[in-house]
Amino acid sequence: MKKVTTSSLLKMKIEGEKIAALTAYDASFAKMFDEQHIDVMLIGDSLGMVLRGDDDTLSVTVEDIAYHTSCVRKGTSRAFVVADMPFMSYATAEQAFTNAAKLMASGASMVKVEGGNWLSSTIKGLVERGIPVCGHLGLTPQSVHVFGGFKVQGRETKQAQEILDAALSLEKSGIQLLVLECVPNSVAKRVSAALSIPVIGIGAGAETDGQILVMHDMFGISANYMPKFSKNYLAEHNDMRAAVTAYIDDVKAQRFPSSAHSFE
Ligand code: KIV
């Protein structure tokens, strides 16, 4: 079984094969997702909401992500493992270097940071030090209180252009993957076409290079809130493995997301 790497993810974009991704937080689910051939697993700071029951992701620590990354790594043979850098763990470049090193040592193959141009030199420094980086633009949940809630981003022309400019700037700084969250289809389409690196969408329509869902949303078991852009695959398939396979197949065949799970 060939391991998924930054090179194979790039090849998938070039060849038009959609990337299927899920969040994961423990070894058992990681093993199940890996066996169904998920391409990417993210140890998301969404764990603050779906595991701990918080209203946002802000209380999650580097130690939390490191612990869950080590669990996921043990269940993973094939998928590419990305770990989230929590709120304020990369506020300065020095903090980013120290904390990203902890997450890589725990088993991540890449770290994810939320934000635009202000991160350019931090990303460059991480990549120079051998740490691959995934960007995250659009609705960046660590900034939920700046946005005034979990709201679709990029609906206005100026904001859409800012997202595109930030994506290009992050790519120039060295990111090898980008998560684009809760933006209109048209914005995601423009960003995915403009970038050479793979763009993975969540609530960003079908025209990105791949899709990611929070695993609890995909199973329809999230404690608090089910976002409009998510789909409950367990309801249709009545078996966890079958639900994961159906999600992966739908992403690969571009059946998910439909217009019902996207924003115009
Ligand atoms: O924390 C998380 O799970 C994420 C995904 C929603 C992309 O960042």
Tab-separated table of C-alpha atoms and ligand atoms in Angstrom:
chain	number	residue	atom	x	y	z
A	1	MET	CA	0.000	0.000	0.000
A	2	LYS	CA	1.525	3.310	-1.103
A	3	LYS	CA	1.571	6.039	1.539
A	4	VAL	CA	-0.038	9.361	0.689
A	5	THR	CA	2.569	12.157	0.615
A	6	THR	CA	2.769	15.809	-0.379
A	7	SER	CA	3.929	14.585	-3.824
A	8	SER	CA	0.991	12.225	-4.303
A	9	LEU	CA	-1.482	14.916	-3.177
A	10	LEU	CA	-0.005	17.282	-5.766
A	11	LYS	CA	-0.207	14.532	-8.410
A	12	MET	CA	-3.886	14.029	-7.536
A	13	LYS	CA	-4.556	17.712	-8.205
A	14	ILE	CA	-2.682	17.600	-11.508
A	15	GLU	CA	-4.521	14.447	-12.619
A	16	GLY	CA	-7.919	15.692	-11.419
A	17	GLU	CA	-8.434	12.994	-8.770
A	18	LYS	CA	-10.386	14.478	-5.859
A	19	ILE	CA	-8.808	14.254	-2.385
A	20	ALA	CA	-11.027	12.777	0.359
A	21	ALA	CA	-10.247	13.944	3.893
A	22	LEU	CA	-11.779	13.575	7.358
A	23	THR	CA	-10.849	14.747	10.807
A	24	ALA	CA	-9.751	11.984	13.212
A	25	TYR	CA	-8.835	12.056	16.872
A	26	ASP	CA	-8.114	8.465	17.938
A	27	ALA	CA	-6.438	5.267	16.750
A	28	SER	CA	-9.604	3.189	16.235
A	29	PHE	CA	-11.357	5.627	13.902
A	30	ALA	CA	-8.042	6.439	12.209
A	31	LYS	CA	-7.562	2.735	11.443
A	32	MET	CA	-11.106	2.458	10.077
A	33	PHE	CA	-10.701	5.550	7.856
A	34	ASP	CA	-7.256	4.407	6.716
A	35	GLU	CA	-8.568	0.952	5.775
A	36	GLN	CA	-11.310	2.606	3.659
A	37	HIS	CA	-8.529	4.602	1.901
A	38	ILE	CA	-9.154	8.107	3.152
A	39	ASP	CA	-6.372	10.272	1.685
A	40	VAL	CA	-5.863	12.818	4.465
A	41	MET	CA	-6.671	12.806	8.189
A	42	LEU	CA	-6.654	16.062	10.146
A	43	ILE	CA	-6.340	16.195	13.905
A	44	GLY	CA	-8.478	19.316	13.996
A	45	ASP	CA	-8.873	21.735	16.854
A	46	SER	CA	-12.559	21.028	16.159
A	47	LEU	CA	-11.932	18.459	18.911
A	48	GLY	CA	-12.718	21.300	21.334
A	49	MET	CA	-16.254	21.317	19.963
A	50	VAL	CA	-16.973	17.681	19.052
A	51	LEU	CA	-15.032	15.880	21.811
A	52	ARG	CA	-15.100	18.420	24.621
A	53	GLY	CA	-18.434	20.087	23.834
A	54	ASP	CA	-17.145	23.675	23.739
A	55	ASP	CA	-18.818	26.393	21.658
A	56	ASP	CA	-15.585	27.136	19.778
A	57	THR	CA	-12.050	25.821	19.279
A	58	LEU	CA	-10.169	28.372	21.377
A	59	SER	CA	-9.443	26.336	24.506
A	60	VAL	CA	-7.590	23.570	22.642
A	61	THR	CA	-3.886	23.344	23.514
A	62	VAL	CA	-0.779	22.078	21.748
A	63	GLU	CA	-0.706	19.232	24.298
A	64	ASP	CA	-4.285	18.238	23.326
A	65	ILE	CA	-3.409	18.116	19.623
A	66	ALA	CA	-0.105	16.328	20.299
A	67	TYR	CA	-1.900	13.637	22.338
A	68	HIS	CA	-4.585	13.042	19.686
A	69	THR	CA	-1.993	13.142	16.888
A	70	SER	CA	-0.021	10.356	18.548
A	71	CYS	CA	-3.272	8.313	18.821
A	72	VAL	CA	-4.177	8.870	15.150
A	73	ARG	CA	-0.640	8.099	13.983
A	74	LYS	CA	-0.794	4.676	15.636
A	75	GLY	CA	-3.936	3.795	13.623
A	76	THR	CA	-2.584	5.083	10.310
A	77	SER	CA	-0.607	3.217	7.654
A	78	ARG	CA	-1.497	4.973	4.406
A	79	ALA	CA	-3.190	8.356	4.892
A	80	PHE	CA	-1.405	11.705	5.151
A	81	VAL	CA	-1.653	13.047	8.725
A	82	VAL	CA	-2.055	16.789	9.336
A	83	ALA	CA	-2.177	18.363	12.817
A	84	ASP	CA	-3.836	21.679	13.632
A	85	MET	CA	-1.812	24.387	15.335
A	86	PRO	CA	-4.183	25.637	18.074
A	87	PHE	CA	-5.224	29.213	18.804
A	88	MET	CA	-2.240	31.419	19.757
A	89	SER	CA	0.294	28.590	19.321
A	90	TYR	CA	1.802	30.368	16.278
A	91	ALA	CA	1.279	34.026	17.253
A	92	THR	CA	5.044	34.552	16.817
A	93	ALA	CA	7.427	32.678	14.546
A	94	GLU	CA	9.370	31.337	17.544
A	95	GLN	CA	6.179	29.928	19.111
A	96	ALA	CA	5.287	28.388	15.760
A	97	PHE	CA	8.673	26.656	15.426
A	98	THR	CA	8.572	25.211	18.961
A	99	ASN	CA	4.932	24.075	18.802
A	100	ALA	CA	5.054	22.723	15.238
A	101	ALA	CA	8.120	20.666	16.218
A	102	LYS	CA	6.090	19.118	19.086
A	103	LEU	CA	3.266	18.161	16.706
A	104	MET	CA	5.652	16.684	14.134
A	105	ALA	CA	7.350	14.687	16.917
A	106	SER	CA	3.906	13.386	17.938
A	107	GLY	CA	3.344	11.908	14.485
A	108	ALA	CA	2.086	14.673	12.172
A	109	SER	CA	3.432	14.925	8.629
A	110	MET	CA	2.239	18.541	8.237
A	111	VAL	CA	0.844	21.317	10.428
A	112	LYS	CA	-2.103	23.594	9.639
A	113	VAL	CA	-2.315	27.299	10.456
A	114	GLU	CA	-5.257	29.683	10.077
A	115	GLY	CA	-4.760	33.079	8.492
A	116	GLY	CA	-3.413	35.126	5.610
A	117	ASN	CA	-0.517	37.458	4.806
A	118	TRP	CA	0.601	37.996	8.414
A	119	LEU	CA	1.766	34.340	8.433
A	120	SER	CA	4.056	34.569	5.398
A	121	SER	CA	7.414	34.738	7.174
A	122	THR	CA	6.345	32.166	9.801
A	123	ILE	CA	5.371	29.711	7.049
A	124	LYS	CA	8.624	30.344	5.187
A	125	GLY	CA	10.560	29.692	8.406
A	126	LEU	CA	8.668	26.461	9.140
A	127	VAL	CA	9.236	25.119	5.626
A	128	GLU	CA	12.929	26.078	5.744
A	129	ARG	CA	13.178	24.074	8.961
A	130	GLY	CA	11.615	20.988	7.324
A	131	ILE	CA	8.016	21.367	8.496
A	132	PRO	CA	5.370	21.159	5.739
A	133	VAL	CA	2.493	23.611	6.190
A	134	CYS	CA	-1.204	23.621	5.269
A	135	GLY	CA	-2.951	27.013	5.159
A	136	HIS	CA	-6.577	27.654	6.149
A	137	LEU	CA	-8.598	30.572	4.743
A	138	GLY	CA	-12.237	31.687	4.520
A	139	LEU	CA	-14.060	30.996	7.777
A	140	THR	CA	-11.106	30.441	10.092
A	141	PRO	CA	-12.766	29.249	13.334
A	142	GLN	CA	-10.008	30.612	15.603
A	143	SER	CA	-11.166	34.101	14.514
A	144	VAL	CA	-14.858	33.389	15.184
A	145	HIS	CA	-15.157	36.321	17.597
A	146	VAL	CA	-13.645	38.710	15.044
A	147	PHE	CA	-16.177	37.485	12.457
A	148	GLY	CA	-19.041	37.756	14.980
A	149	GLY	CA	-20.038	34.106	14.532
A	150	PHE	CA	-19.532	31.138	12.201
A	151	LYS	CA	-20.429	32.984	8.989
A	152	VAL	CA	-19.796	32.407	5.283
A	153	GLN	CA	-16.823	34.511	4.155
A	154	GLY	CA	-16.081	36.093	0.755
A	155	ARG	CA	-19.610	36.957	-0.324
A	156	GLU	CA	-18.585	40.511	-1.228
A	157	THR	CA	-16.284	41.174	-4.192
A	158	LYS	CA	-13.613	42.883	-2.078
A	159	GLN	CA	-13.516	40.094	0.497
A	160	ALA	CA	-13.450	37.436	-2.236
A	161	GLN	CA	-10.434	39.160	-3.804
A	162	GLU	CA	-8.721	39.339	-0.389
A	163	ILE	CA	-9.155	35.569	0.031
A	164	LEU	CA	-7.689	34.935	-3.432
A	165	ASP	CA	-4.759	37.305	-2.768
A	166	ALA	CA	-4.089	35.673	0.618
A	167	ALA	CA	-4.154	32.189	-0.961
A	168	LEU	CA	-1.604	33.246	-3.590
A	169	SER	CA	0.573	34.831	-0.926
A	170	LEU	CA	0.459	31.698	1.285
A	171	GLU	CA	1.361	29.542	-1.705
A	172	LYS	CA	4.340	31.812	-2.410
A	173	SER	CA	5.415	31.443	1.229
A	174	GLY	CA	5.549	27.667	0.852
A	175	ILE	CA	2.260	26.026	1.913
A	176	GLN	CA	1.704	22.687	0.154
A	177	LEU	CA	-2.014	22.329	0.932
A	178	LEU	CA	-4.837	24.795	1.610
A	179	VAL	CA	-8.125	24.308	3.473
A	180	LEU	CA	-10.824	26.723	2.317
A	181	GLU	CA	-13.811	26.879	4.652
A	182	CYS	CA	-17.301	28.300	4.152
A	183	VAL	CA	-16.910	30.420	1.062
A	184	PRO	CA	-19.208	30.676	-1.988
A	185	ASN	CA	-18.595	28.135	-4.794
A	186	SER	CA	-17.411	30.861	-7.160
A	187	VAL	CA	-14.676	31.976	-4.732
A	188	ALA	CA	-13.471	28.411	-4.126
A	189	LYS	CA	-13.433	27.755	-7.870
A	190	ARG	CA	-11.259	30.822	-8.520
A	191	VAL	CA	-8.840	29.997	-5.696
A	192	SER	CA	-8.505	26.323	-6.749
A	193	ALA	CA	-7.842	27.316	-10.364
A	194	ALA	CA	-5.309	29.997	-9.409
A	195	LEU	CA	-3.213	27.803	-7.108
A	196	SER	CA	-0.824	25.048	-8.163
A	197	ILE	CA	-1.155	23.307	-4.783
A	198	PRO	CA	-4.247	21.239	-3.786
A	199	VAL	CA	-7.159	23.117	-2.212
A	200	ILE	CA	-9.419	21.112	0.109
A	201	GLY	CA	-12.846	22.590	0.720
A	202	ILE	CA	-15.334	22.424	3.572
A	203	GLY	CA	-18.538	24.290	2.815
A	204	ALA	CA	-16.767	25.575	-0.316
A	205	GLY	CA	-18.627	23.751	-3.081
A	206	ALA	CA	-17.621	20.964	-5.446
A	207	GLU	CA	-14.945	22.720	-7.463
A	208	THR	CA	-12.052	22.456	-5.043
A	209	ASP	CA	-9.426	19.705	-5.378
A	210	GLY	CA	-10.871	17.758	-2.458
A	211	GLN	CA	-13.233	17.789	0.514
A	212	ILE	CA	-12.897	17.509	4.268
A	213	LEU	CA	-15.598	16.982	6.908
A	214	VAL	CA	-15.451	16.783	10.679
A	215	MET	CA	-15.939	13.040	11.293
A	216	HIS	CA	-18.726	13.573	13.849
A	217	ASP	CA	-20.671	15.661	11.303
A	218	MET	CA	-20.196	12.969	8.602
A	219	PHE	CA	-21.638	10.393	11.049
A	220	GLY	CA	-24.368	12.838	12.143
A	221	ILE	CA	-23.423	12.495	15.820
A	222	SER	CA	-22.023	15.960	16.676
A	223	ALA	CA	-23.071	17.061	20.148
A	224	ASN	CA	-24.183	20.587	19.388
A	225	TYR	CA	-24.649	21.696	15.830
A	226	MET	CA	-24.787	20.161	12.348
A	227	PRO	CA	-23.544	22.596	9.690
A	228	LYS	CA	-25.567	23.006	6.467
A	229	PHE	CA	-22.539	22.006	4.373
A	230	SER	CA	-22.191	18.623	6.060
A	231	LYS	CA	-23.979	15.359	5.251
A	232	ASN	CA	-24.987	12.542	7.588
A	233	TYR	CA	-23.696	9.438	5.822
A	234	LEU	CA	-24.547	7.097	8.696
A	235	ALA	CA	-28.269	7.872	8.300
A	236	GLU	CA	-28.161	6.523	4.734
A	237	HIS	CA	-25.801	3.603	5.265
A	238	ASN	CA	-26.475	2.399	8.788
A	239	ASP	CA	-22.907	1.130	9.225
A	240	MET	CA	-19.818	3.207	10.016
A	241	ARG	CA	-17.493	1.551	7.486
A	242	ALA	CA	-20.114	1.783	4.733
A	243	ALA	CA	-20.721	5.443	5.617
A	244	VAL	CA	-17.004	6.271	5.295
A	245	THR	CA	-16.745	4.402	1.973
A	246	ALA	CA	-19.828	6.210	0.649
A	247	TYR	CA	-18.358	9.583	1.671
A	248	ILE	CA	-15.025	8.810	-0.047
A	249	ASP	CA	-16.797	7.505	-3.189
A	250	ASP	CA	-19.047	10.589	-3.313
A	251	VAL	CA	-16.057	12.947	-3.022
A	252	LYS	CA	-14.105	11.075	-5.722
A	253	ALA	CA	-17.133	11.013	-8.062
A	254	GLN	CA	-17.989	14.665	-7.270
A	255	ARG	CA	-21.417	13.723	-5.929
A	256	PHE	CA	-20.559	15.474	-2.659
A	257	PRO	CA	-21.004	18.321	-2.007
A	258	SER	CA	-24.225	18.994	-3.893
A	259	SER	CA	-25.773	22.460	-4.119
A	260	ALA	CA	-27.689	21.645	-0.921
A	261	HIS	CA	-24.337	21.502	0.909
A	262	SER	CA	-22.790	24.615	-0.713
A	263	PHE	CA	-23.096	28.388	-0.645
A	264	GLU	CA	-23.779	30.641	-3.653
B	1	KIV	O1	-10.471	21.847	13.154
B	1	KIV	C1	-10.914	21.281	12.157
B	1	KIV	O2	-11.485	20.198	12.211
B	1	KIV	C2	-10.727	21.952	10.867
B	1	KIV	C3	-11.569	21.458	9.739
B	1	KIV	C4	-12.935	21.988	9.891
B	1	KIV	C5	-10.986	21.787	8.416
B	1	KIV	O3	-9.985	22.867	10.764
